[in-house]
């Protein structure tokens, strides 16, 4: 028998305000045509004034717990992936813990930018497999709108705000690919590429929050290669062919990057969950937001095999194979 981290519930939250490409045309020198052609993005959600990452995360967590039929008192662990925490410290996860009324267990943040959700999933899975937690909340939550330079058209058109969460529960499996739950996770980082995607501020450097800076074209090239490699690695580790994957749930940075990964897997577009058109890039929140959308509209069904993959600043990248 093998301990598996089974996904027993999921939930998401998006701020009410929607910003379209037409709205952005009034802010910077850009066009709906350029944004759609280069990225696939048509609109994104933006947090209201005063609405923070913890607010978004709390709503997603509550929805995921309700879906799982569990209450917060049963949760042993919260791992929250974010690059836009409410404060430099303490962890936003502890704020969510308090809001949920949890007075026991462990809560902390994970920082891997756009790969954050895959990282957080791997961390929680390892806690569960090590017997250190039985029920875990894994949250990806971001308010990227707060760290954008709204005068820089090369970045401000790309990102959005939101949160998604899943509940993991320790269950016994057979140790085969037929088990429900997380089958394998695969994480990578390469710190040499720091300057291609970073925030130009921080407590120990400038004592300011800073803004996102990106060399888009170079990030794009690395993303295509790294994501192709990590999905191959995930398939090989499980002895699977791409045709056996029911759903690809990729990080939603750019439709062209998503299409490239799908093409390499020879995966039909109808098996790829795409939300970048209406969410933009929500960093650590993008995979759980896409996953929840496809679960809620009935595309992803219990027992389906789902491949998640992401790449972000650091560079960090990774994949998770999950049977829902
Ligand atoms: O989530 C973490 C990982 N992040 C990513 O994966 C993002 C990866 N990168 C990308 O998605 C793409 O590189 C971008 C969408 C950021 C940019 O697309 P691109 O096809 O690589 O465009 P580019 O940077 O080569 O820029 C092409 C042109 C430039 O003008 P010139 O020099 O050719 O005259 C830019 O100045 O487009 C111009 N441009 C814009 N034009 C209108 C850049 N941003 C804009 C804009 N509106 N918003």
Coordinates of C-alpha atoms and ligand atoms in Angstrom, one line a residue:
X1 CA 0.0 0.0 0.0
X2 CA 1.1 3.5 -0.8
X3 CA -0.1 6.8 0.7
X4 CA -1.6 9.0 -1.9
X5 CA -2.6 12.7 -1.7
X6 CA -6.1 12.5 -3.2
X7 CA -7.7 15.7 -4.4
X8 CA -11.0 15.7 -2.6
X9 CA -12.1 19.2 -3.5
X10 CA -11.3 22.4 -5.3
X11 CA -12.4 26.0 -5.4
X12 CA -11.5 29.4 -6.9
X13 CA -12.1 33.1 -6.5
X14 CA -11.8 35.9 -9.0
X15 CA -12.1 39.6 -8.1
X16 CA -15.3 41.2 -9.5
X17 CA -13.6 43.9 -11.7
X18 CA -12.8 42.8 -15.2
X19 CA -10.2 44.8 -17.2
X20 CA -10.4 44.3 -21.0
X21 CA -7.8 45.0 -23.6
X22 CA -9.9 48.0 -24.7
X23 CA -9.5 49.4 -21.1
X24 CA -5.7 48.9 -21.4
X25 CA -5.7 50.8 -24.7
X26 CA -6.5 53.9 -22.5
X27 CA -3.6 53.2 -20.1
X28 CA -0.7 52.4 -22.4
X29 CA 0.2 52.5 -26.1
X30 CA -1.2 49.0 -27.0
X31 CA -4.0 47.4 -29.0
X32 CA -6.4 44.6 -28.5
X33 CA -5.1 43.1 -31.8
X34 CA -1.5 43.1 -30.5
X35 CA -2.4 41.5 -27.1
X36 CA -4.7 38.9 -28.6
X37 CA -2.2 37.9 -31.4
X38 CA 0.9 37.7 -29.1
X39 CA -0.7 36.3 -26.0
X40 CA -4.3 35.2 -26.5
X41 CA -5.4 37.4 -23.6
X42 CA -8.7 39.4 -24.0
X43 CA -9.5 40.3 -20.4
X44 CA -8.3 39.8 -16.8
X45 CA -9.6 40.3 -13.3
X46 CA -8.2 43.0 -11.1
X47 CA -8.5 43.1 -7.3
X48 CA -10.5 46.0 -5.8
X49 CA -8.8 48.7 -3.8
X50 CA -8.0 47.2 -0.4
X51 CA -8.7 43.6 -1.6
X52 CA -5.6 41.6 -0.8
X53 CA -4.0 38.2 -1.7
X54 CA -5.3 36.8 1.6
X55 CA -8.8 37.9 0.8
X56 CA -8.7 36.1 -2.5
X57 CA -7.0 33.0 -1.0
X58 CA -9.6 32.8 1.8
X59 CA -12.5 32.7 -0.6
X60 CA -10.8 30.0 -2.8
X61 CA -10.0 28.0 0.3
X62 CA -13.5 28.2 1.7
X63 CA -14.9 27.1 -1.7
X64 CA -12.5 24.2 -1.9
X65 CA -13.3 23.0 1.7
X66 CA -17.0 23.2 0.9
X67 CA -16.5 21.2 -2.2
X68 CA -14.6 18.6 -0.3
X69 CA -17.2 18.5 2.5
X70 CA -14.5 19.2 5.1
X71 CA -14.2 21.9 7.7
X72 CA -11.1 24.0 8.5
X73 CA -10.7 22.2 11.8
X74 CA -9.8 19.1 9.9
X75 CA -6.9 20.7 8.0
X76 CA -3.3 20.0 9.2
X77 CA -1.4 22.0 6.6
X78 CA -1.8 25.1 4.5
X79 CA 0.7 25.7 1.7
X80 CA 0.0 29.0 -0.1
X81 CA 1.9 29.8 -3.2
X82 CA 2.3 33.5 -3.9
X83 CA 4.7 36.1 -5.1
X84 CA 2.4 38.9 -4.0
X85 CA 2.0 38.3 -0.2
X86 CA 0.0 40.8 1.9
X87 CA 3.1 41.6 4.0
X88 CA 6.9 40.9 3.8
X89 CA 6.1 38.7 6.9
X90 CA 4.3 36.8 8.3
X91 CA 3.3 34.4 5.6
X92 CA -0.1 35.1 4.0
X93 CA -0.9 31.4 4.7
X94 CA -1.0 32.2 8.4
X95 CA -3.5 35.0 7.8
X96 CA -5.7 32.6 5.9
X97 CA -5.3 30.0 8.7
X98 CA -6.6 32.6 11.2
X99 CA -9.5 33.6 8.9
X100 CA -10.6 30.0 8.5
X101 CA -10.6 29.6 12.3
X102 CA -7.8 27.1 12.4
X103 CA -5.9 27.1 15.6
X104 CA -3.8 24.1 15.0
X105 CA -1.7 22.7 12.2
X106 CA 1.0 24.4 10.0
X107 CA 0.7 27.2 7.5
X108 CA 3.4 28.7 5.4
X109 CA 4.0 30.3 1.9
X110 CA 6.0 29.0 -1.0
X111 CA 7.7 31.3 -3.4
X112 CA 8.2 30.0 -6.9
X113 CA 6.4 32.7 -8.8
X114 CA 4.4 31.2 -11.7
X115 CA 5.5 27.7 -10.8
X116 CA 4.3 28.3 -7.3
X117 CA 1.2 26.0 -7.4
X118 CA 3.1 23.0 -8.7
X119 CA 5.8 23.6 -6.0
X120 CA 3.2 23.9 -3.3
X121 CA 1.4 20.8 -4.5
X122 CA 4.8 18.9 -4.4
X123 CA 5.5 20.2 -0.8
X124 CA 2.1 19.2 0.5
X125 CA 2.3 15.8 -1.3
X126 CA 5.6 15.1 0.4
X127 CA 4.2 16.1 3.9
X128 CA 1.3 13.7 3.3
X129 CA 3.6 10.9 2.1
X130 CA 5.9 11.4 5.1
X131 CA 2.9 11.1 7.4
X132 CA 3.2 14.7 8.7
X133 CA -0.2 15.8 7.5
X134 CA -3.5 14.0 6.6
X135 CA -5.5 16.9 5.1
X136 CA -3.8 19.8 3.3
X137 CA -5.0 22.9 1.7
X138 CA -2.9 24.0 -1.3
X139 CA -3.6 27.5 -2.5
X140 CA -2.3 29.6 -5.4
X141 CA -3.2 33.3 -4.9
X142 CA -1.9 36.5 -6.4
X143 CA -2.6 40.2 -6.8
X144 CA 0.0 40.8 -9.5
X145 CA -1.8 44.0 -10.4
X146 CA 0.0 45.5 -7.4
X147 CA 3.5 44.9 -8.7
X148 CA 2.9 45.9 -12.3
X149 CA 4.5 49.0 -13.8
X150 CA 1.3 50.4 -15.4
X151 CA 3.5 52.5 -17.7
X152 CA 5.3 49.4 -19.1
X153 CA 3.2 48.0 -21.9
X154 CA 5.5 45.0 -22.3
X155 CA 4.4 43.6 -18.9
X156 CA 1.2 45.4 -17.6
X157 CA -1.0 43.8 -20.3
X158 CA -0.1 40.3 -19.4
X159 CA -1.1 39.7 -15.8
X160 CA -4.3 39.4 -13.7
X161 CA -5.4 38.6 -10.1
X162 CA -7.2 35.6 -8.7
X163 CA -6.9 32.5 -6.4
X164 CA -7.5 28.8 -6.7
X165 CA -7.2 26.0 -4.1
X166 CA -7.4 22.2 -3.8
X167 CA -7.8 20.0 -0.7
X168 CA -5.6 17.0 -0.5
X169 CA -6.4 14.0 1.8
X170 CA -4.2 11.1 2.6
X171 CA -5.7 7.8 1.3
X172 CA -4.3 4.4 0.7
X173 CA -3.5 3.5 -2.9
X174 CA -2.1 0.6 -4.7
X175 CA 1.0 2.4 -5.8
X176 CA -0.1 2.2 -9.5
X177 CA -1.1 4.8 -12.1
X178 CA -4.7 3.7 -11.6
X179 CA -4.7 5.3 -8.1
X180 CA -6.5 8.5 -7.5
X181 CA -4.4 11.5 -6.3
X182 CA -1.0 12.9 -7.1
X183 CA 1.0 10.3 -8.9
X184 CA 4.3 12.2 -9.3
X185 CA 5.7 15.8 -9.1
X186 CA 8.8 17.1 -10.9
X187 CA 10.4 20.3 -9.9
X188 CA 13.3 22.3 -11.4
X189 CA 15.1 25.6 -10.9
X190 CA 18.0 27.4 -12.5
X191 CA 19.0 30.6 -10.7
X192 CA 21.3 31.8 -13.6
X193 CA 18.3 33.3 -15.3
X194 CA 17.3 35.6 -12.5
X195 CA 17.5 38.8 -14.7
X196 CA 15.2 37.6 -17.4
X197 CA 12.2 37.7 -15.0
X198 CA 12.3 39.4 -11.6
X199 CA 10.9 42.2 -9.5
X200 CA 13.2 45.2 -9.0
X201 CA 12.5 45.7 -5.3
X202 CA 12.5 43.8 -2.0
X203 CA 13.0 44.3 1.7
X204 CA 16.8 43.5 1.7
X205 CA 17.6 45.4 -1.5
X206 CA 15.6 48.6 -2.1
X207 CA 13.2 48.4 0.9
X208 CA 10.4 48.9 -1.7
X209 CA 8.0 46.4 -3.2
X210 CA 9.3 47.0 -6.8
X211 CA 7.8 46.1 -10.2
X212 CA 7.8 43.1 -12.5
X213 CA 10.6 43.3 -15.2
X214 CA 10.7 40.7 -18.0
X215 CA 12.7 40.0 -21.1
X216 CA 9.7 38.4 -22.7
X217 CA 11.1 36.9 -25.8
X218 CA 13.9 35.1 -23.9
X219 CA 11.5 33.9 -21.2
X220 CA 9.3 32.6 -24.0
X221 CA 12.2 30.5 -25.6
X222 CA 13.2 29.0 -22.2
X223 CA 9.5 28.3 -21.3
X224 CA 8.9 26.3 -24.5
X225 CA 12.0 24.1 -24.0
X226 CA 11.7 23.6 -20.2
X227 CA 8.0 22.8 -20.3
X228 CA 8.5 20.2 -23.1
X229 CA 11.3 18.6 -21.1
X230 CA 9.4 18.5 -17.8
X231 CA 6.2 17.0 -19.3
X232 CA 8.3 14.3 -21.0
X233 CA 9.9 13.6 -17.6
X234 CA 6.5 13.3 -15.9
X235 CA 5.2 10.9 -18.6
X236 CA 8.4 8.8 -18.6
X237 CA 8.4 8.5 -14.8
X238 CA 4.9 7.0 -15.0
X239 CA 5.4 4.9 -18.2
X240 CA 2.7 6.9 -19.9
X241 CA 2.1 7.9 -23.5
X242 CA 0.8 11.4 -24.2
X243 CA -2.4 9.8 -25.5
X244 CA -3.2 8.5 -22.1
X245 CA -3.5 12.0 -20.6
X246 CA -7.1 13.1 -20.4
X247 CA -6.4 16.8 -19.7
X248 CA -3.5 19.2 -19.9
X249 CA -3.9 22.0 -17.4
X250 CA -1.0 24.3 -18.1
X251 CA 0.2 27.5 -16.5
X252 CA -1.6 30.3 -18.4
X253 CA 1.0 32.8 -19.5
X254 CA 0.6 32.8 -23.2
X255 CA -1.6 30.9 -25.6
X256 CA 1.3 30.4 -28.0
X257 CA 3.4 28.7 -25.2
X258 CA 0.4 26.5 -24.3
X259 CA -0.1 25.5 -28.0
X260 CA 3.6 24.6 -28.3
X261 CA 3.5 22.2 -25.4
X262 CA 0.2 20.7 -26.6
X263 CA 1.7 20.2 -30.1
X264 CA 4.8 18.5 -28.7
X265 CA 2.5 16.1 -26.8
X266 CA 0.4 15.7 -30.0
X267 CA -2.5 16.6 -27.9
X268 CA -5.7 17.7 -29.4
X269 CA -6.7 21.3 -28.4
X270 CA -10.0 20.0 -27.0
X271 CA -8.0 18.2 -24.2
X272 CA -6.2 21.4 -23.1
X273 CA -7.8 23.7 -20.5
X274 CA -7.3 27.3 -21.6
X275 CA -8.3 30.3 -19.5
X276 CA -5.6 32.8 -20.4
X277 CA -8.1 34.6 -22.7
X278 CA -10.3 35.6 -19.7
X279 CA -7.8 35.4 -16.7
X280 CA -4.5 36.6 -18.2
X281 CA -1.4 35.4 -16.4
X282 CA -2.4 35.0 -12.7
X283 CA 1.0 33.4 -11.8
X284 CA 0.6 30.8 -9.0
X285 CA -3.2 31.0 -9.2
X286 CA -3.4 30.2 -12.9
X287 CA -3.3 26.3 -12.7
X288 CA -5.9 25.9 -9.9
X289 CA -8.1 28.6 -11.5
X290 CA -8.1 26.7 -14.8
X291 CA -8.5 23.3 -13.1
X292 CA -11.5 24.5 -11.1
X293 CA -13.1 26.0 -14.2
X294 CA -12.9 22.6 -16.0
X295 CA -14.1 20.6 -13.0
X296 CA -17.0 22.9 -12.5
X297 CA -18.2 22.9 -16.1
X298 CA -17.9 19.1 -16.2
X299 CA -15.0 18.7 -18.6
X300 CA -12.7 17.1 -16.0
X301 CA -14.4 14.1 -14.4
X302 CA -13.5 11.9 -11.4
X303 CA -10.8 9.5 -12.4
X304 CA -9.4 11.6 -15.3
X305 CA -5.6 11.8 -15.6
X306 CA -4.5 15.5 -15.5
X307 CA -1.1 16.8 -16.4
X308 CA -0.2 20.2 -14.8
X309 CA 2.9 22.2 -15.8
X310 CA 4.3 25.6 -15.2
X311 CA 7.3 27.8 -15.6
X312 CA 8.2 31.1 -13.9
X313 CA 10.7 33.5 -12.5
X314 CA 13.9 32.1 -11.0
X315 CA 13.7 30.3 -13.4
X316 CA 11.5 27.7 -11.8
X317 CA 9.5 25.0 -13.6
X318 CA 7.7 21.8 -12.9
X319 CA 4.9 19.4 -13.6
X320 CA 2.5 17.2 -11.6
X321 CA 0.5 14.2 -12.8
X322 CA -2.7 13.8 -10.9
X323 CA -5.7 11.5 -11.2
X324 CA -8.7 13.6 -10.1
Ligands
LIG1 O1 4.5 33.4 -16.4 C1 5.9 33.4 -16.4 C2 6.4 33.2 -17.7 N1 6.2 34.3 -18.6 C3 6.0 34.0 -19.8 O2 6.0 32.8 -20.2 C4 6.0 35.1 -20.8 C5 6.8 34.8 -22.0 N2 6.8 35.8 -23.0 C6 5.8 36.1 -23.8 O3 4.7 35.7 -23.6 C7 6.0 37.1 -25.0 O4 7.4 37.2 -25.2 C8 5.4 38.4 -24.8 C9 3.9 38.3 -24.9 C10 5.7 39.1 -23.5 C11 5.8 39.4 -25.9 O5 5.6 38.8 -27.2 P1 6.7 38.8 -28.3 O6 6.1 38.2 -29.5 O7 7.9 38.1 -27.7 O8 7.0 40.3 -28.6 P2 8.4 41.1 -28.4 O9 8.7 41.3 -27.0 O10 9.4 40.6 -29.3 O11 7.9 42.6 -29.0 C12 7.5 42.7 -30.3 C13 7.1 44.2 -30.6 C14 8.2 45.2 -30.0 O12 8.2 46.3 -31.0 P3 9.4 46.4 -32.0 O13 10.7 46.4 -31.2 O14 9.3 45.1 -32.9 O15 9.1 47.6 -32.8 C15 7.6 45.7 -28.7 O16 8.0 47.0 -28.4 O17 5.9 44.5 -29.9 C16 6.1 45.7 -29.1 N3 5.2 45.6 -27.9 C17 4.0 46.0 -27.8 N4 3.2 46.5 -28.8 C18 1.9 46.8 -28.4 C19 5.6 45.0 -26.7 N5 4.5 45.1 -25.9 C20 3.5 45.7 -26.6 C21 2.2 46.0 -26.2 N6 1.4 46.5 -27.2 N7 1.6 45.7 -25.0

